[in-house]
Amino acid sequence: ETRTTFNRGPQRSFECMWRDMGNAVASIAWAVLLLPPITAVFVIISRFSLLHPIQAVSECLSFLTSASAIFSFILLCGVIIMVGFLNLEYYTVIPTIACSKIALLGQLLHPRQFVNSLGHCIMGIIVAWCCAITVGGRYETIADPCAQGDGSPQMCLNEYHLILLLAGAFVGFSHSLLGVIYNMNYVSFHTVQQYKYLRFKGSLSLVLKCSATQALYSVRNYIVVYFFLGKWSLSVHPLDSIAGLLDLSLLYHLWISASFLLFTWHLTLLLFRVFVTEVYSFPVQSSFTEDAHQCLPTVLTDKQPMILKFLALLDLALLSQHSPSRRSEVFSLSQPGGHPHNWNAISKECLSLLADLTQRLIAYHDTVATNGRAKSLSTGSERKTSSESSGMFPRPTLLMKTPASVFARSIVGCPQSPLTAPFTPDLDSPFASPALRRLTAPMDQCSPWFGTVQSPHIMRRVPKLWSTSTGEKSQALFADSQAHIWALEGLSYLVQSSFSEDQFGVVQTALPSILSCMLGLQEAVDRHFKLPHASSKPVRSASSMGDSTHKTLRFALRATLKTSIYRITTTFGNHLNAVKMSAEHRKRLQQFLEYKE
């Protein structure tokens, strides 16, 4: 048995890796299958002539069957495959939120991001070369024959070909930077579940619009850069003048080439998002011990990979609403022994997530109340001890560390959670501000500031470049709240269903902890929304492939939390008066029972 337990971790990680790889390969395969019609449309758009339509169509058909077209298509397939695997390597289900400009600069200059940008530049040059071959004419070759002053022939630089290649590199580099700024590697889960085809079809127009718009801005910026830096000798047609760069035919081919490049990359990203967020149904329990690691209670407690944990929470939210047969498995007792292992594991993990968020919000609010200064260690310890002893919420098995740029460590010694690791700044980085190090450094007991509140005038000396945006503090706190939303939905629906389906009363024993945890979280969320800028909704951008749903997660969490509590109170009614809880929670629960909250 010891040997079996030891092997489950690697086995589960191996299976999870293969599942992610399978989704990535499926999305890449579809992107490659869609590449021929997209390329054919690009060939027609780039070579079509209104004056000679029949001749243009004939030339397009002749080019599509040529050896150069086949070779270009093979190169494009290789680029699509590489883009797909970069999506797999860099994607995340928790967005990376830079809470200051210097933190964003640190992300852009990170060595990992440098490698990503270099790869996109190279792939952009390859796609641009394929576009030059496709357009043909003056763009086809890098060198053209020319004559020297004495009349002797030689080969000179074809700047039309060069400007197209450099445009591909520029667009690829810009795409890589915008991916960091707009969190394009962030994969979100849709509230309304759809079939893959319907979701893909509904997002296709947005992909086309974003690609054309981003290509237009990229070409504009590229023309400006090329005007100042594009000084080449031995060029047949110099393009470093305003008249040379404002050639309408040149601008048109630059724009459609950039649009083609971005459209194929964005389409690959869209397919990856569709496939990787597909709903997966985990078995609640298994009759075989060797398959226990695949069951929902076990997967929920795993910390890595995060995509699997999110899929398990999504499955929990769906089964709690729509599957009576699977709910009965959650409420069932183990044989032999008669223990509710499934319910205990699921409820413990959900309560741990909710309690962790509550602790996070309390620590943040306390830090804001003390004007950004961390409280003394004794105060933090007393607060932690009193909250645990009061029974507000169960002690979480893993306390998540909030970003250091959001607030200081009111609770010392908490391990970093994988749920918040992606947006926790590295304080050892040269881009970490002195303000962040000062806020997160351990307090010296011999310091005159120990146990006291720092003057607000000292905090105002922080330069604006290093300061934290108020709205992005708030966004970073709730960056992983999609997991909490599903935990709330799953718990509340299971509690509601237990009123008529729980034959053994396994849920009733945890009802005081569930209510206390939800009411404690609701109190912390209400306090947070009373802070400045916390209740202001950010403007969503529809001109980028970046997913901005994380900016409104705090509002979705607040609505889900209130709905979940009402779901329980409307089901149990006055029976909840017999549940043991603190006087403060009793008063807040009464507001829900009277529909006054």
Coordinates of C-alpha atoms in Angstrom, one line a residue:
E1 CA 0.0 0.0 0.0
T2 CA 2.9 2.3 0.7
R3 CA 4.3 1.7 -2.7
T4 CA 1.0 2.4 -4.4
T5 CA 0.5 5.7 -2.5
F6 CA 4.1 6.7 -3.4
N7 CA 3.5 6.2 -7.2
R8 CA 0.1 8.0 -7.4
G9 CA 1.7 11.5 -7.5
P10 CA 3.9 10.9 -10.6
Q11 CA 1.1 8.9 -12.2
R12 CA -1.4 11.6 -11.7
S13 CA 1.0 14.3 -13.0
F14 CA 1.8 12.2 -16.0
E15 CA -1.9 11.8 -16.8
C16 CA -2.5 15.5 -16.3
M17 CA 0.4 16.3 -18.6
W18 CA -1.0 14.0 -21.3
R19 CA -4.4 15.6 -21.0
D20 CA -3.1 19.1 -21.5
M21 CA -0.9 17.8 -24.3
G22 CA -3.9 16.2 -25.9
N23 CA -6.0 19.4 -25.8
A24 CA -3.0 21.4 -27.2
V25 CA -2.5 18.9 -30.0
A26 CA -6.2 18.9 -30.9
S27 CA -6.3 22.7 -31.0
I28 CA -3.1 22.8 -33.1
A29 CA -4.5 20.1 -35.5
W30 CA -7.6 22.2 -36.1
A31 CA -5.5 25.3 -36.6
V32 CA -3.4 23.5 -39.2
L33 CA -6.6 22.2 -40.9
L34 CA -8.0 25.7 -41.1
L35 CA -4.7 27.1 -42.6
P36 CA -5.3 26.1 -46.3
P37 CA -8.6 28.0 -46.7
I38 CA -7.2 31.0 -44.8
T39 CA -4.1 31.0 -47.0
A40 CA -6.2 30.7 -50.1
V41 CA -8.2 33.8 -49.0
F42 CA -5.0 35.7 -48.4
V43 CA -3.6 34.7 -51.8
I44 CA -6.8 36.0 -53.5
I45 CA -6.8 39.3 -51.5
S46 CA -3.1 40.0 -52.1
R47 CA -3.1 39.2 -55.8
F48 CA -6.7 40.2 -56.9
S49 CA -7.0 43.0 -59.5
L50 CA -10.3 44.8 -60.3
L51 CA -9.0 45.6 -63.7
H52 CA -8.1 42.0 -64.7
P53 CA -10.2 39.7 -62.5
I54 CA -10.0 36.6 -64.7
Q55 CA -6.3 36.9 -65.1
A56 CA -5.9 37.4 -61.3
V57 CA -7.9 34.3 -60.5
S58 CA -5.9 32.3 -63.0
E59 CA -2.6 33.5 -61.4
C60 CA -3.9 32.7 -57.9
L61 CA -4.8 29.1 -58.9
S62 CA -1.4 28.7 -60.7
F63 CA 0.4 29.9 -57.6
L64 CA -1.5 27.7 -55.2
T65 CA -0.2 24.6 -57.1
S66 CA 3.4 25.8 -57.4
A67 CA 6.3 24.4 -55.4
S68 CA 7.0 27.7 -53.7
A69 CA 3.4 27.8 -52.4
I70 CA 3.7 24.3 -51.0
F71 CA 7.0 25.1 -49.3
S72 CA 5.5 28.3 -47.8
F73 CA 2.6 26.3 -46.6
I74 CA 4.9 23.8 -44.9
L75 CA 6.7 26.7 -43.2
L76 CA 3.4 28.2 -42.0
C77 CA 2.3 24.8 -40.6
G78 CA 5.6 24.7 -38.6
V79 CA 4.9 28.2 -37.3
I80 CA 1.4 27.3 -36.2
I81 CA 2.7 24.2 -34.4
M82 CA 5.3 26.4 -32.6
V83 CA 2.7 29.0 -31.6
G84 CA 0.4 26.2 -30.3
F85 CA 3.1 24.8 -28.0
L86 CA 4.1 28.3 -26.8
N87 CA 0.4 28.7 -25.8
L88 CA 0.7 25.5 -23.9
E89 CA 3.9 26.6 -22.2
Y90 CA 2.8 30.1 -21.2
Y91 CA -0.9 29.8 -20.4
T92 CA -2.3 30.3 -17.0
V93 CA -5.7 30.1 -15.3
I94 CA -4.8 32.9 -12.9
P95 CA -3.8 36.2 -14.5
T96 CA -0.6 38.0 -13.8
I97 CA -1.5 41.4 -12.5
A98 CA 1.2 44.1 -12.4
C99 CA 0.3 46.4 -9.5
S100 CA 2.7 49.1 -10.6
K101 CA 4.4 50.3 -13.7
I102 CA 7.8 49.0 -12.5
A103 CA 6.3 45.6 -11.9
L104 CA 5.0 45.6 -15.5
L105 CA 8.5 46.6 -16.7
G106 CA 9.9 43.7 -14.7
Q107 CA 7.6 41.3 -16.5
L108 CA 8.5 42.7 -19.9
L109 CA 12.2 42.4 -19.2
H110 CA 12.1 39.0 -17.6
P111 CA 14.5 36.4 -19.3
R112 CA 11.6 34.1 -19.9
Q113 CA 9.7 36.8 -21.7
F114 CA 12.8 37.7 -23.7
V115 CA 12.9 34.2 -25.1
N116 CA 9.2 34.4 -25.9
S117 CA 9.7 37.7 -27.7
L118 CA 12.7 36.4 -29.6
G119 CA 10.7 33.3 -30.7
H120 CA 7.8 35.5 -31.9
C121 CA 10.2 37.7 -33.9
I122 CA 11.7 34.7 -35.7
M123 CA 8.2 33.3 -36.5
G124 CA 7.1 36.7 -37.6
I125 CA 10.0 36.9 -40.1
I126 CA 9.1 33.4 -41.4
V127 CA 5.5 34.3 -41.9
A128 CA 6.5 37.6 -43.6
W129 CA 8.7 35.7 -46.0
C130 CA 5.8 33.4 -46.9
C131 CA 3.7 36.5 -47.4
A132 CA 6.4 38.1 -49.7
I133 CA 6.5 34.9 -51.8
T134 CA 2.7 34.9 -52.0
V135 CA 2.3 38.6 -53.0
G136 CA 5.1 38.2 -55.5
G137 CA 6.2 40.9 -57.9
R138 CA 8.6 43.5 -56.3
Y139 CA 8.3 41.8 -52.9
E140 CA 9.5 38.3 -54.0
T141 CA 13.3 38.4 -53.8
I142 CA 15.8 40.0 -51.3
A143 CA 18.1 41.2 -54.1
D144 CA 17.6 42.7 -57.5
P145 CA 20.1 43.3 -60.3
C146 CA 21.2 46.9 -60.6
A147 CA 23.9 48.9 -62.5
Q148 CA 26.9 50.7 -60.9
G149 CA 28.1 54.1 -62.1
D150 CA 30.5 52.5 -64.6
G151 CA 27.7 50.4 -66.0
S152 CA 28.8 47.1 -64.6
P153 CA 25.9 44.9 -63.2
Q154 CA 25.7 43.9 -59.6
M155 CA 23.0 42.7 -57.1
C156 CA 21.5 45.4 -54.9
L157 CA 19.2 45.2 -51.9
N158 CA 15.5 45.0 -52.6
E159 CA 14.1 47.1 -49.9
Y160 CA 10.5 46.1 -50.6
H161 CA 11.3 42.6 -49.6
L162 CA 13.3 43.7 -46.6
I163 CA 10.6 46.0 -45.3
L164 CA 8.1 43.2 -45.3
L165 CA 10.5 40.8 -43.4
L166 CA 11.2 43.5 -40.8
A167 CA 7.5 44.2 -40.5
G168 CA 7.0 40.5 -39.6
A169 CA 9.6 40.8 -36.9
F170 CA 8.1 44.0 -35.5
V171 CA 4.5 42.6 -35.5
G172 CA 5.7 39.4 -33.8
F173 CA 7.6 41.4 -31.2
S174 CA 4.6 43.7 -30.6
H175 CA 2.3 40.7 -30.3
S176 CA 4.6 39.2 -27.6
L177 CA 4.7 42.5 -25.6
L178 CA 0.9 43.0 -25.9
G179 CA 0.4 39.4 -24.7
V180 CA 2.0 40.4 -21.4
I181 CA 0.3 43.8 -21.1
Y182 CA -3.2 42.4 -21.9
N183 CA -2.8 38.9 -20.3
M184 CA -3.3 37.0 -23.5
N185 CA -1.9 33.9 -21.9
Y186 CA -4.8 34.0 -19.3
V187 CA -7.4 31.3 -20.0
S188 CA -10.8 32.0 -18.4
F189 CA -13.9 29.8 -18.2
H190 CA -17.1 31.0 -19.6
T191 CA -20.1 31.3 -17.3
V192 CA -22.4 29.8 -19.9
Q193 CA -21.2 26.4 -21.1
Q194 CA -21.3 25.9 -24.9
Y195 CA -20.2 23.3 -27.4
K196 CA -16.8 23.9 -28.9
Y197 CA -18.1 24.7 -32.3
L198 CA -20.6 27.3 -31.1
R199 CA -18.0 29.0 -28.9
F200 CA -15.5 29.0 -31.8
K201 CA -18.1 30.4 -34.2
G202 CA -19.2 33.1 -31.8
S203 CA -15.7 34.3 -31.3
L204 CA -14.5 34.2 -34.9
S205 CA -15.7 37.7 -35.8
L206 CA -13.9 39.1 -32.7
V207 CA -10.7 37.4 -33.8
L208 CA -10.9 38.9 -37.2
K209 CA -11.7 42.4 -35.8
C210 CA -8.9 42.3 -33.3
S211 CA -6.4 41.0 -35.9
A212 CA -7.2 43.7 -38.4
T213 CA -7.2 46.5 -35.8
Q214 CA -3.9 45.4 -34.1
A215 CA -2.3 45.0 -37.6
L216 CA -3.3 48.6 -38.5
Y217 CA -1.7 50.0 -35.3
S218 CA 1.3 47.8 -35.7
V219 CA 1.9 49.0 -39.3
R220 CA 1.5 52.6 -38.2
N221 CA 4.1 52.3 -35.5
Y222 CA 6.4 50.3 -37.7
I223 CA 6.3 52.9 -40.5
V224 CA 7.3 55.6 -38.0
V225 CA 10.2 53.4 -36.7
Y226 CA 11.3 52.5 -40.2
F227 CA 11.4 56.1 -41.3
F228 CA 14.0 57.0 -38.6
L229 CA 16.0 53.8 -38.6
G230 CA 15.6 52.3 -42.1
K231 CA 18.8 53.7 -43.7
W232 CA 20.2 51.1 -46.1
S233 CA 23.0 51.4 -48.6
L234 CA 23.0 49.7 -52.0
S235 CA 19.2 49.8 -52.2
V236 CA 17.4 49.7 -55.6
H237 CA 14.4 51.6 -54.2
P238 CA 15.1 53.6 -51.1
L239 CA 12.1 53.8 -48.8
D240 CA 13.4 56.0 -46.0
S241 CA 11.5 59.0 -47.3
I242 CA 7.9 60.1 -46.6
A243 CA 7.0 59.7 -50.3
G244 CA 8.5 56.2 -50.4
L245 CA 6.7 54.9 -47.2
L246 CA 3.3 56.4 -48.1
D247 CA 3.0 54.2 -51.1
L248 CA -0.6 53.0 -50.9
S249 CA 0.2 49.6 -52.4
L250 CA 3.0 49.1 -50.0
L251 CA 0.9 50.1 -47.0
Y252 CA -1.9 47.8 -48.2
H253 CA 0.4 44.8 -48.5
L254 CA 2.0 45.5 -45.1
W255 CA -1.5 45.6 -43.5
I256 CA -2.9 42.5 -45.1
S257 CA 0.3 40.6 -44.3
A258 CA 0.2 41.7 -40.7
S259 CA -3.5 40.8 -40.5
F260 CA -2.8 37.4 -41.9
L261 CA 0.0 36.8 -39.4
L262 CA -2.1 37.9 -36.4
F263 CA -5.3 36.2 -37.5
T264 CA -3.5 32.8 -37.7
W265 CA -1.9 33.3 -34.3
H266 CA -5.1 34.5 -32.7
L267 CA -7.1 31.7 -34.2
T268 CA -4.6 29.2 -32.7
L269 CA -5.0 30.9 -29.4
L270 CA -8.8 30.8 -29.6
L271 CA -8.8 27.1 -30.4
F272 CA -6.4 26.4 -27.5
R273 CA -8.7 28.3 -25.1
V274 CA -11.8 26.4 -26.4
F275 CA -10.2 23.0 -26.0
V276 CA -8.4 23.5 -22.7
T277 CA -11.5 24.8 -20.9
E278 CA -13.8 22.1 -22.1
V279 CA -15.8 20.6 -19.3
Y280 CA -14.5 17.4 -17.9
S281 CA -16.5 15.0 -15.7
F282 CA -14.5 13.4 -12.9
P283 CA -15.8 10.3 -11.2
V284 CA -16.9 11.0 -7.6
Q285 CA -15.8 7.6 -6.4
S286 CA -14.2 4.5 -7.8
S287 CA -14.6 0.8 -6.9
F288 CA -10.9 0.3 -7.5
T289 CA -8.2 1.6 -5.3
E290 CA -5.8 2.2 -8.2
D291 CA -8.3 4.7 -9.8
A292 CA -8.8 6.7 -6.6
H293 CA -6.4 9.4 -7.8
Q294 CA -8.7 10.2 -10.7
C295 CA -11.8 10.9 -8.5
L296 CA -13.1 14.3 -7.9
P297 CA -12.4 14.5 -4.1
T298 CA -8.7 13.7 -4.7
V299 CA -8.3 16.0 -7.7
L300 CA -9.8 18.9 -5.8
T301 CA -7.1 18.7 -3.1
D302 CA -4.3 18.7 -5.6
K303 CA -2.4 22.0 -6.0
Q304 CA -0.8 21.3 -9.4
P305 CA -1.6 21.6 -12.2
M306 CA -4.0 24.5 -11.6
I307 CA -6.0 23.9 -14.8
L308 CA -7.0 20.5 -13.4
K309 CA -8.0 21.9 -10.0
F310 CA -10.1 24.6 -11.8
L311 CA -11.8 21.9 -14.0
A312 CA -12.5 19.9 -10.9
L313 CA -14.1 22.9 -9.2
L314 CA -16.2 23.6 -12.3
D315 CA -17.3 20.0 -12.4
L316 CA -18.3 20.2 -8.7
A317 CA -20.4 23.3 -9.4
L318 CA -22.1 21.6 -12.4
L319 CA -22.8 18.3 -10.6
S320 CA -24.2 20.1 -7.6
Q321 CA -26.8 21.8 -9.8
H322 CA -27.7 19.3 -12.5
S323 CA -26.8 15.7 -11.4
P324 CA -28.8 14.0 -8.7
S325 CA -27.1 10.7 -9.2
R326 CA -23.6 12.2 -8.7
R327 CA -24.9 14.2 -5.7
S328 CA -26.0 10.9 -4.1
E329 CA -22.4 9.7 -4.5
V330 CA -21.2 12.8 -2.6
F331 CA -23.6 12.1 0.2
S332 CA -22.9 8.4 0.3
L333 CA -21.0 6.6 3.1
S334 CA -17.9 4.5 2.7
Q335 CA -18.1 0.7 2.9
P336 CA -16.9 -0.7 5.2
G337 CA -16.8 1.9 8.0
G338 CA -19.7 4.1 7.1
H339 CA -17.7 7.4 6.8
P340 CA -18.7 10.3 4.5
H341 CA -15.2 10.5 2.9
N342 CA -16.4 12.1 -0.3
W343 CA -18.3 14.9 1.4
N344 CA -15.6 15.5 4.0
A345 CA -12.9 15.9 1.3
I346 CA -15.0 18.2 -0.9
S347 CA -16.3 20.4 1.9
K348 CA -12.9 20.7 3.6
E349 CA -11.3 21.9 0.4
C350 CA -14.0 24.4 -0.5
L351 CA -14.1 25.8 3.1
S352 CA -10.3 26.0 3.0
L353 CA -10.4 28.1 -0.2
L354 CA -13.1 30.4 1.2
A355 CA -11.3 30.8 4.6
D356 CA -8.1 31.6 2.8
L357 CA -9.8 34.4 0.9
T358 CA -11.3 35.7 4.1
Q359 CA -7.9 35.8 5.8
R360 CA -6.5 37.6 2.8
L361 CA -9.2 40.3 2.8
I362 CA -8.9 40.8 6.6
A363 CA -5.1 41.2 6.3
Y364 CA -5.4 43.7 3.4
H365 CA -8.1 45.7 5.2
D366 CA -6.0 45.9 8.4
T367 CA -3.0 47.0 6.4
V368 CA -5.0 49.7 4.6
A369 CA -6.4 50.9 7.9
T370 CA -2.9 51.3 9.3
N371 CA -1.9 53.3 6.2
G372 CA 0.1 50.6 4.5
R373 CA 2.2 49.7 7.6
A374 CA 2.4 46.1 8.7
K375 CA 1.2 45.6 12.3
S376 CA 3.4 44.2 15.0
L377 CA 4.0 40.5 15.1
S378 CA 2.2 40.2 18.4
T379 CA -0.9 41.9 17.0
G380 CA -1.0 39.7 14.0
S381 CA -0.6 36.6 16.1
E382 CA -3.4 37.7 18.5
R383 CA -5.7 38.4 15.6
K384 CA -5.0 35.1 14.0
T385 CA -5.5 33.2 17.2
S386 CA -8.7 35.0 18.1
S387 CA -10.3 34.5 14.7
E388 CA -9.6 30.8 14.8
S389 CA -10.9 30.4 18.4
S390 CA -14.0 32.3 17.7
G391 CA -15.2 29.7 15.1
M392 CA -15.7 32.3 12.3
F393 CA -14.3 29.8 9.8
P394 CA -12.2 26.7 9.8
R395 CA -8.4 27.0 9.7
P396 CA -7.4 26.5 6.0
T397 CA -4.9 23.8 5.2
L398 CA -3.0 26.2 3.0
L399 CA -2.9 29.9 3.5
M400 CA -2.4 31.8 0.3
K401 CA 0.1 34.7 0.2
T402 CA -1.3 37.9 -1.3
P403 CA 0.9 39.9 -3.6
A404 CA 3.5 41.9 -1.7
S405 CA 2.7 44.9 -3.7
V406 CA -0.8 44.8 -2.3
F407 CA -0.2 44.7 1.4
A408 CA 2.4 43.6 3.9
R409 CA 2.5 40.3 5.7
S410 CA 0.1 40.7 8.6
I411 CA 0.2 36.9 9.0
V412 CA 3.8 35.8 9.2
G413 CA 5.2 32.5 8.0
C414 CA 2.5 31.7 5.5
P415 CA 3.7 29.5 2.6
Q416 CA 3.1 30.8 -0.9
S417 CA 0.1 29.2 -2.6
P418 CA 0.1 28.2 -6.2
L419 CA -3.2 30.0 -6.6
T420 CA -1.4 33.4 -6.0
A421 CA 2.1 32.6 -7.1
P422 CA 1.8 33.9 -10.7
F423 CA 1.2 37.5 -9.6
T424 CA 3.4 37.5 -6.5
P425 CA 6.4 39.8 -7.3
D426 CA 10.0 38.7 -6.7
L427 CA 11.4 40.9 -4.1
D428 CA 15.0 39.9 -5.0
S429 CA 14.5 41.2 -8.5
P430 CA 16.3 44.4 -9.4
F431 CA 12.9 45.8 -10.4
A432 CA 11.4 45.3 -7.0
S433 CA 10.9 48.8 -5.5
P434 CA 12.3 49.9 -2.2
A435 CA 8.7 50.6 -1.0
L436 CA 7.9 46.9 -1.5
R437 CA 11.0 45.7 0.3
R438 CA 10.2 48.1 3.2
L439 CA 6.6 47.0 3.4
T440 CA 7.4 43.3 3.4
A441 CA 10.6 43.2 5.4
P442 CA 10.4 41.7 8.8
M443 CA 10.1 44.2 11.6
D444 CA 13.1 44.8 13.8
Q445 CA 12.0 44.9 17.5
C446 CA 14.7 47.4 18.2
S447 CA 13.3 49.8 15.6
P448 CA 11.5 52.9 16.9
W449 CA 8.7 52.0 14.5
F450 CA 8.0 48.6 16.1
G451 CA 4.4 48.4 17.2
T452 CA 3.6 51.8 16.0
V453 CA 1.8 53.3 12.9
Q454 CA 4.0 54.9 10.3
S455 CA 3.3 58.6 9.5
P456 CA 1.3 59.1 6.3
H457 CA 3.8 61.7 5.2
I458 CA 6.6 59.2 4.9
M459 CA 4.4 56.9 2.7
R460 CA 3.7 59.7 0.3
R461 CA 7.3 60.1 -0.6
V462 CA 7.1 57.0 -2.8
P463 CA 7.6 57.9 -6.5
K464 CA 4.6 57.4 -8.7
L465 CA 6.6 54.9 -10.9
W466 CA 6.9 52.6 -7.9
S467 CA 3.5 53.2 -6.4
T468 CA 0.6 50.7 -6.6
S469 CA -2.6 51.4 -8.5
T470 CA -5.6 51.3 -6.3
G471 CA -7.8 49.4 -8.8
E472 CA -5.1 46.8 -9.5
K473 CA -4.7 46.1 -5.8
S474 CA -8.2 45.1 -5.7
Q475 CA -7.9 43.1 -8.9
A476 CA -4.9 41.2 -7.6
L477 CA -6.7 40.2 -4.4
F478 CA -9.5 38.5 -6.4
A479 CA -7.4 37.2 -9.3
D480 CA -8.1 33.6 -8.4
S481 CA -11.7 34.2 -7.4
Q482 CA -13.1 32.0 -10.1
A483 CA -12.1 29.0 -7.9
H484 CA -14.0 30.6 -4.9
I485 CA -17.1 31.2 -7.1
W486 CA -17.3 27.6 -8.0
A487 CA -16.6 26.5 -4.4
L488 CA -19.5 28.7 -3.2
E489 CA -21.8 27.4 -5.9
G490 CA -20.9 23.8 -5.3
L491 CA -21.3 24.0 -1.5
S492 CA -24.5 26.0 -1.6
Y493 CA -26.2 23.7 -4.1
L494 CA -25.1 20.6 -2.2
V495 CA -26.4 22.0 1.0
Q496 CA -29.7 22.9 -0.7
S497 CA -30.0 19.4 -2.2
S498 CA -29.2 17.8 1.1
F499 CA -32.5 19.0 2.6
S500 CA -34.3 16.3 0.6
E501 CA -31.5 14.0 -0.7
D502 CA -29.1 13.5 2.2
Q503 CA -30.4 10.3 3.7
F504 CA -27.6 10.0 6.3
G505 CA -27.4 13.6 7.4
V506 CA -23.7 14.0 6.5
V507 CA -24.1 17.6 5.4
Q508 CA -25.9 18.8 8.5
T509 CA -22.9 18.2 10.7
A510 CA -20.9 20.7 8.6
L511 CA -23.7 23.3 8.3
P512 CA -22.4 25.5 11.2
S513 CA -18.9 25.7 9.6
I514 CA -20.3 26.4 6.1
L515 CA -22.6 29.2 7.3
S516 CA -19.9 30.7 9.5
C517 CA -17.4 30.6 6.7
M518 CA -19.8 32.2 4.2
L519 CA -21.0 34.9 6.6
G520 CA -17.4 35.7 7.6
L521 CA -16.4 36.0 3.9
Q522 CA -19.4 38.2 3.2
E523 CA -18.4 40.5 6.0
A524 CA -14.9 40.8 4.7
V525 CA -16.1 41.4 1.1
D526 CA -18.5 44.1 2.3
R527 CA -15.7 45.8 4.1
H528 CA -13.5 45.7 1.0
F529 CA -16.1 47.2 -1.2
K530 CA -16.3 50.2 1.1
L531 CA -12.7 51.1 0.2
P532 CA -12.0 53.7 -2.4
H533 CA -12.1 52.5 -6.0
A534 CA -13.0 48.9 -5.0
S535 CA -16.6 49.3 -6.3
S536 CA -15.7 51.0 -9.5
K537 CA -16.0 48.7 -12.5
P538 CA -13.2 48.8 -15.1
V539 CA -13.8 49.5 -18.7
R540 CA -13.5 46.3 -20.9
S541 CA -11.6 46.6 -24.1
A542 CA -13.1 44.8 -27.1
S543 CA -10.1 45.5 -29.5
S544 CA -7.7 43.0 -28.0
M545 CA -7.5 39.2 -27.7
G546 CA -6.6 39.7 -24.0
D547 CA -9.2 38.3 -21.6
S548 CA -10.4 41.0 -19.2
T549 CA -12.9 38.9 -17.2
H550 CA -10.5 38.9 -14.3
K551 CA -11.1 42.6 -13.8
T552 CA -14.7 42.0 -12.7
L553 CA -14.2 38.8 -10.7
R554 CA -14.7 40.6 -7.4
F555 CA -18.2 41.7 -8.5
A556 CA -19.1 38.2 -9.6
L557 CA -17.8 36.8 -6.3
R558 CA -19.9 39.2 -4.3
A559 CA -23.0 38.4 -6.2
T560 CA -22.4 34.6 -6.0
L561 CA -21.7 34.8 -2.3
K562 CA -24.9 36.6 -1.5
T563 CA -26.9 34.3 -3.8
S564 CA -25.3 31.2 -2.1
I565 CA -26.3 32.4 1.4
Y566 CA -29.8 33.1 0.2
R567 CA -30.0 29.7 -1.4
I568 CA -29.3 28.1 1.9
T569 CA -31.6 30.3 4.0
T570 CA -34.6 30.0 1.7
T571 CA -34.2 26.2 1.8
F572 CA -33.8 25.7 5.5
G573 CA -35.7 28.8 6.7
N574 CA -36.1 29.1 10.5
H575 CA -34.5 25.7 11.0
L576 CA -31.2 27.6 10.9
N577 CA -32.0 29.2 14.2
A578 CA -30.9 25.9 15.8
V579 CA -27.4 26.2 14.2
K580 CA -24.7 27.2 16.6
M581 CA -22.8 30.3 15.6
S582 CA -21.4 33.6 17.0
A583 CA -23.8 36.4 17.9
E584 CA -22.4 38.6 15.1
H585 CA -23.0 35.9 12.5
R586 CA -26.5 35.2 14.0
K587 CA -27.4 38.9 13.5
R588 CA -26.1 38.8 9.9
L589 CA -27.9 35.5 9.2
Q590 CA -31.2 37.0 10.4
Q591 CA -30.8 39.7 7.8
F592 CA -30.8 37.0 5.1
L593 CA -33.7 35.2 6.7
E594 CA -35.8 38.4 6.6
Y595 CA -34.6 39.2 3.1
K596 CA -33.1 42.5 4.2
E597 CA -29.5 41.9 3.1

